[in-house]
Tab-separated table of N, CA and C in Angstrom:
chain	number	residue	atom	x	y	z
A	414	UNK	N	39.493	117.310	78.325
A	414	UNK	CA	39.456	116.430	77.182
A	414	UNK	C	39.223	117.267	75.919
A	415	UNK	N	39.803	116.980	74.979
A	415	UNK	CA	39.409	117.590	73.699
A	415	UNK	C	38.376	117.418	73.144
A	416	UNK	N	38.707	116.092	72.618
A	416	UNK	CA	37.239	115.157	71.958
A	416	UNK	C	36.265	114.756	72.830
A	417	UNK	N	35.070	114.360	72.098
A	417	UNK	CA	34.114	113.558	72.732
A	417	UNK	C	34.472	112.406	73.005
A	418	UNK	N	35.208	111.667	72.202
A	418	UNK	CA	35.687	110.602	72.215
A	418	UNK	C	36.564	110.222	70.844
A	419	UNK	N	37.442	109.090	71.751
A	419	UNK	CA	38.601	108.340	70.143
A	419	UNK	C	38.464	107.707	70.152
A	420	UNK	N	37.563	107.416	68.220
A	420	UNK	CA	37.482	106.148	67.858
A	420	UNK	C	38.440	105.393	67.082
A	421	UNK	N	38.327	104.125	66.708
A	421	UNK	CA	39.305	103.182	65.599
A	421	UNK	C	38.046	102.598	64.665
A	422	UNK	N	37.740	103.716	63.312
A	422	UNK	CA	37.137	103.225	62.508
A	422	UNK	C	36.200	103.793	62.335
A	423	UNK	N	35.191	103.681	61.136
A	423	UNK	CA	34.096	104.540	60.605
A	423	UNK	C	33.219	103.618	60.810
A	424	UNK	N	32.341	104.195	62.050
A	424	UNK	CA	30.947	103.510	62.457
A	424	UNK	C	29.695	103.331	61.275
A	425	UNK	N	29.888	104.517	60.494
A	425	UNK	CA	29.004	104.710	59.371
A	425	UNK	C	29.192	103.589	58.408
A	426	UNK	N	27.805	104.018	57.673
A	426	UNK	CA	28.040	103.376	55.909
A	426	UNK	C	28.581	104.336	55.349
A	427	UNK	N	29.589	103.666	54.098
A	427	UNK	CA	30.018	104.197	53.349
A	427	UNK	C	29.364	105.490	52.239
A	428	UNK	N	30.309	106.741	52.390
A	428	UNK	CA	29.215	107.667	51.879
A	428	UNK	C	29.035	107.804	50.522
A	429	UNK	N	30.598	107.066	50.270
A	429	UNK	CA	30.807	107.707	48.683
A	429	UNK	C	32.065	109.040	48.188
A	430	UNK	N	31.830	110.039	49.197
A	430	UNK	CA	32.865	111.180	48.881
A	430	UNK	C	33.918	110.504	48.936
A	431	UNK	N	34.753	110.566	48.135
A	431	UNK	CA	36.394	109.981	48.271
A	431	UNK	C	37.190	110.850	47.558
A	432	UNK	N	37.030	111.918	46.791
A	432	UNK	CA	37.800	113.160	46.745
A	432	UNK	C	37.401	114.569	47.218
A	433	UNK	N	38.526	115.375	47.274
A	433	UNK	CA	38.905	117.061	47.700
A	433	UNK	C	37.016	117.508	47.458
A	434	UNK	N	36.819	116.986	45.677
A	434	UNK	CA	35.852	117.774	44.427
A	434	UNK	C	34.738	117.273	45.119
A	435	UNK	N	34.459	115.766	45.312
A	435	UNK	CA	33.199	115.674	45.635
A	435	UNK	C	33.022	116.425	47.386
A	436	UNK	N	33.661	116.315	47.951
A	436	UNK	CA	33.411	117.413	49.497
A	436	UNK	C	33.139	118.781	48.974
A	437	UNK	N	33.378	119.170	48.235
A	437	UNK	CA	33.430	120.090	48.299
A	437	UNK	C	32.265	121.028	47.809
A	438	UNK	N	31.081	120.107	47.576
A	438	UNK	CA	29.853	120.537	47.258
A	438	UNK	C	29.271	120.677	48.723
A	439	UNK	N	29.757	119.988	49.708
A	439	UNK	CA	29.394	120.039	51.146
A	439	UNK	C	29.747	121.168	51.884
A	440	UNK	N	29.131	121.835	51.838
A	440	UNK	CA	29.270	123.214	52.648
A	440	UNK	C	29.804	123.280	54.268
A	441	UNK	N	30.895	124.174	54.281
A	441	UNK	CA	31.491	124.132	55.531
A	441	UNK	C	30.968	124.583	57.100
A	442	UNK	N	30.969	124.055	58.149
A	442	UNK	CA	30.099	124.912	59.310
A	442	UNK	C	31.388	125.032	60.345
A	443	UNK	N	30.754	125.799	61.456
A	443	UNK	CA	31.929	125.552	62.815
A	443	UNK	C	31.313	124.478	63.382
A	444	UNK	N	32.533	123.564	63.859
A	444	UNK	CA	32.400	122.647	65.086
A	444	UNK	C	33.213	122.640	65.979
A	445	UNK	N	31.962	122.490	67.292
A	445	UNK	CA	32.818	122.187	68.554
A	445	UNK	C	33.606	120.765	68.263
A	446	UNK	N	34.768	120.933	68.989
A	446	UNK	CA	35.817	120.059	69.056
A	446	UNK	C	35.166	118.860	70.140
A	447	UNK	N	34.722	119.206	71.024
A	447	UNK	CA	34.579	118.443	72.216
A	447	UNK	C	33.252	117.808	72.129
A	448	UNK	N	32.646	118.095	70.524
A	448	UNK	CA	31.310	117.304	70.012
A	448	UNK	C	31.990	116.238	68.729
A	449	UNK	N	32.704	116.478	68.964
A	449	UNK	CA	33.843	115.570	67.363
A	449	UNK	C	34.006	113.579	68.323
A	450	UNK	N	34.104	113.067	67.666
A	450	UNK	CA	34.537	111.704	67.977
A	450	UNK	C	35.528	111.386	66.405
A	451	UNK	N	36.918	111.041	66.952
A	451	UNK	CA	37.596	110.785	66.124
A	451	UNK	C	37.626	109.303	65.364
A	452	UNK	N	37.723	109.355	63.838
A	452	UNK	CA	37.894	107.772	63.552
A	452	UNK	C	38.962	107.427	63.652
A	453	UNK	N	40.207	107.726	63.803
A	453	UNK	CA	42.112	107.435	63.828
A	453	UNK	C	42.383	107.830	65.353
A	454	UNK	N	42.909	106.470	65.509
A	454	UNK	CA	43.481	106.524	67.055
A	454	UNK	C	45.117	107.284	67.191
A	455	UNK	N	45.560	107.028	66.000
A	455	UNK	CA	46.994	107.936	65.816
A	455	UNK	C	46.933	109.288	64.954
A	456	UNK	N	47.657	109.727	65.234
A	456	UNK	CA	48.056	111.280	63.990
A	456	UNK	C	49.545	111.244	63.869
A	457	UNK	N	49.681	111.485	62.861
A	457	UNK	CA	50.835	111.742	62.050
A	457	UNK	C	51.596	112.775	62.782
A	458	UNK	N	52.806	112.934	63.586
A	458	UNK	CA	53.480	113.878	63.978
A	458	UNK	C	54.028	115.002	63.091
A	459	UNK	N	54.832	114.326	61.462
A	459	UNK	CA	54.639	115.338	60.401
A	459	UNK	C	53.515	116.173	59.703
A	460	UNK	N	52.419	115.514	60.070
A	460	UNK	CA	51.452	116.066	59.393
A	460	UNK	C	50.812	117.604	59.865
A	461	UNK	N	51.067	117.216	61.730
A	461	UNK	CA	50.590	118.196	62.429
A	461	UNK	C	51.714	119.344	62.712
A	462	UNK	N	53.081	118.968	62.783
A	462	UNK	CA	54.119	119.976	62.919
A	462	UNK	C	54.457	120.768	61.536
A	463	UNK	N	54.242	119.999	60.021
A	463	UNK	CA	54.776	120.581	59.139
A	463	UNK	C	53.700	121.992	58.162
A	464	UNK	N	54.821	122.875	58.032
A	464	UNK	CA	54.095	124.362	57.998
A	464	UNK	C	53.073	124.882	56.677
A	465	UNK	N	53.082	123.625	56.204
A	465	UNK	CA	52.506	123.669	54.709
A	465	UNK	C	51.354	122.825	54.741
A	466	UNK	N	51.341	121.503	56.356
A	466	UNK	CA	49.620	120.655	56.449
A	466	UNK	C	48.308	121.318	55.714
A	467	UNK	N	47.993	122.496	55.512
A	467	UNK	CA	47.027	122.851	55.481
A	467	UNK	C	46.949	123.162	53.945
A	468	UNK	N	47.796	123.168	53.475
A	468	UNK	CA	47.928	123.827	52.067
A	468	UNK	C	47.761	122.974	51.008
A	469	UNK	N	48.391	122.033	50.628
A	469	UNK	CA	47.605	120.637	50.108
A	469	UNK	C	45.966	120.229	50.739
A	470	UNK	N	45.486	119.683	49.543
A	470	UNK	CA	43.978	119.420	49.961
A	470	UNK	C	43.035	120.059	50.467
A	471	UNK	N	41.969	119.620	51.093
A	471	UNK	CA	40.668	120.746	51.010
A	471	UNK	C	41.390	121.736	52.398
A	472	UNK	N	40.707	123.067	52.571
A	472	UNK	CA	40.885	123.811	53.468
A	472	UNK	C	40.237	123.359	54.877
A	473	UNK	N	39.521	122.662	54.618
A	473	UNK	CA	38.515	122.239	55.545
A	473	UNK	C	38.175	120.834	56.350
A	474	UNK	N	38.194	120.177	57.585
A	474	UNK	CA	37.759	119.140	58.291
A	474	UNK	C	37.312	118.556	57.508
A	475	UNK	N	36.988	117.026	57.403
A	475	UNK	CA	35.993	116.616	56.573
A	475	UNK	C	35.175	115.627	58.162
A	476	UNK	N	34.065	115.975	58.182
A	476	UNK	CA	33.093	115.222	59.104
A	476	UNK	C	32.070	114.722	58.903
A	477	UNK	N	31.401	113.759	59.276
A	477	UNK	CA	29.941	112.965	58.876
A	477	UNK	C	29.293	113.003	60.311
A	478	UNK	N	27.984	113.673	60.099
A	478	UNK	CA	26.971	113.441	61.266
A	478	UNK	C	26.061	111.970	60.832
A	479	UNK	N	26.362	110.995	61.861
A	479	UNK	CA	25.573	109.513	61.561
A	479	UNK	C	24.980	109.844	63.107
A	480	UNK	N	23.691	108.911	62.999
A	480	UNK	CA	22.954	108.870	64.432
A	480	UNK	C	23.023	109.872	65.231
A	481	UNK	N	22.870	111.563	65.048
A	481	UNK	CA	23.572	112.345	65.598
A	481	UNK	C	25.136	112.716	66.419
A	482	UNK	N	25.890	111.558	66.186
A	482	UNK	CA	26.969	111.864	66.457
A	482	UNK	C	28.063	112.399	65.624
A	483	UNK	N	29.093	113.410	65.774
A	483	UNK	CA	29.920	113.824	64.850
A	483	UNK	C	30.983	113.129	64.633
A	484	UNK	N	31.748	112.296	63.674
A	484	UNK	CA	33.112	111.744	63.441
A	484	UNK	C	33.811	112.384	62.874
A	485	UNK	N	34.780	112.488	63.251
A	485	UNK	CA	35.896	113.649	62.353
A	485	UNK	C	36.781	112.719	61.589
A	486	UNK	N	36.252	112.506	60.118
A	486	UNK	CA	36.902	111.507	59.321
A	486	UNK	C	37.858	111.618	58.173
A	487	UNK	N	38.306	112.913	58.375
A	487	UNK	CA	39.635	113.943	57.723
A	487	UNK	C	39.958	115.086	58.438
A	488	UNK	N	40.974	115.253	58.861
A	488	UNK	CA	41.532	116.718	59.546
A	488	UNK	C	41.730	116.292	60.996
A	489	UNK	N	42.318	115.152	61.323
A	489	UNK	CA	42.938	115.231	62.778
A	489	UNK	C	43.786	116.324	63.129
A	490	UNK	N	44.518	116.680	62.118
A	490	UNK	CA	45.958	117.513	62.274
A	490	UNK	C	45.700	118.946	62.348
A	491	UNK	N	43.980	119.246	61.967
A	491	UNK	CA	43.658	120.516	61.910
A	491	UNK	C	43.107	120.520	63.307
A	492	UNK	N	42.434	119.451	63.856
A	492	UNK	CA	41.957	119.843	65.077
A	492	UNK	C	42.844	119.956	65.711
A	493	UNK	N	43.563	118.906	65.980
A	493	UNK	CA	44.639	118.978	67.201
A	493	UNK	C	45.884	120.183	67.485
A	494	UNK	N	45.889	120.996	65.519
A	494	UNK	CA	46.307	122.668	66.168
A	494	UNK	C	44.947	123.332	66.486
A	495	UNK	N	44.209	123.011	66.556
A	495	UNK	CA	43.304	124.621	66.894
A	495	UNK	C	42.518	124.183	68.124
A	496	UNK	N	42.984	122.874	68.713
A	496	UNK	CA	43.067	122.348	70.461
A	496	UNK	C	44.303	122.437	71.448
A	497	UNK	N	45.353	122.800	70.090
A	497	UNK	CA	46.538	123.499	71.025
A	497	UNK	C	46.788	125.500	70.908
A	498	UNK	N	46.037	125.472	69.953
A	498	UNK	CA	45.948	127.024	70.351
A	498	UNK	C	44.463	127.402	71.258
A	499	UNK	N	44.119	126.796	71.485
A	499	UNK	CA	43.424	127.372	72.468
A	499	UNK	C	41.619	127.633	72.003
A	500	UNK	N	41.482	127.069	70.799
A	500	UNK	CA	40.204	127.000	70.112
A	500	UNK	C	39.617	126.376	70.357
A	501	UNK	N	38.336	126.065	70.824
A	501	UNK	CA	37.175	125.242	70.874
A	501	UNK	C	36.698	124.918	69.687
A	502	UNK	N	36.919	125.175	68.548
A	502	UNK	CA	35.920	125.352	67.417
A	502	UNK	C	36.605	125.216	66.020
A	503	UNK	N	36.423	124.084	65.056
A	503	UNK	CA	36.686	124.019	64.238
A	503	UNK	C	35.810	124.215	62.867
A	504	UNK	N	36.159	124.945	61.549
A	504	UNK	CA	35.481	124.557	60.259
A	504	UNK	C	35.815	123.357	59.572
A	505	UNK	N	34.672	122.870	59.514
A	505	UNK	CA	34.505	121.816	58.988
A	505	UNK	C	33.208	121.459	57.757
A	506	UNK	N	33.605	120.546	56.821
A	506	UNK	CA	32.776	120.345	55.531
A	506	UNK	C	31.493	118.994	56.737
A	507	UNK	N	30.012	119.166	57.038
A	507	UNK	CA	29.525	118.159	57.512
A	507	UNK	C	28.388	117.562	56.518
A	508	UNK	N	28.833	116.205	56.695
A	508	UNK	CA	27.793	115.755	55.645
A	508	UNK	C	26.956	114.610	56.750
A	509	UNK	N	25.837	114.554	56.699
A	509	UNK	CA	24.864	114.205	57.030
A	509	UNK	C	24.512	112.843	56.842
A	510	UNK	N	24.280	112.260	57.513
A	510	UNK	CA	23.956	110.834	56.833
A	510	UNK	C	23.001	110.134	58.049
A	511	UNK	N	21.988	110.313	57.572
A	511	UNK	CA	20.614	109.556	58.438
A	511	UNK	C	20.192	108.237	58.679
């Protein structure tokens, strides 16, 4: 299995970050993939095949730790290449929310 689990939807309260600028005061860490729970039950097939995904927008996952669990609530397309190359471990921006 990749994930911990796939979800449909953001279990959390709303955090507020809704652009690139405001994440980006959130400092990036590694995460295990197989500690991630996804909020999107689909991914974009262009998003993940096309050679430029990464180059628009932040460099980085965007994730929220709620109740100690991790949701990966931007960057499906980044995990799911670096779960087909063979990575356990993604960077990601985590913001915290207690």
């Amino acid at each position: 299995m990749i994930f911990k689990a796939v979800g449909d939807g953001r279990p959390y309260p709303d955090h507020g970050l809704t652009t690139a600028k405001q994440w980006a005061d959130v400092p990036p860490r590694q995460v295990r993939l197989d500690e991630l729970v996804t909020t999107k039950r689909t991914l974009d097939l262009d998003a993940l095949l096309a050679d430029d995904s990464t180059f628009y927008g932040d460099l980085f996952a965007h994730v929220v730790q709620y109740r100690g669990v991790l949701y990966l609530e931007d960057g499906l397309h980044r995990a799911v290449r670096a779960a087909l190359q063979q990575r356990p471990t993604l960077h990601a921006r985590v913001l915290v929310l207690e």
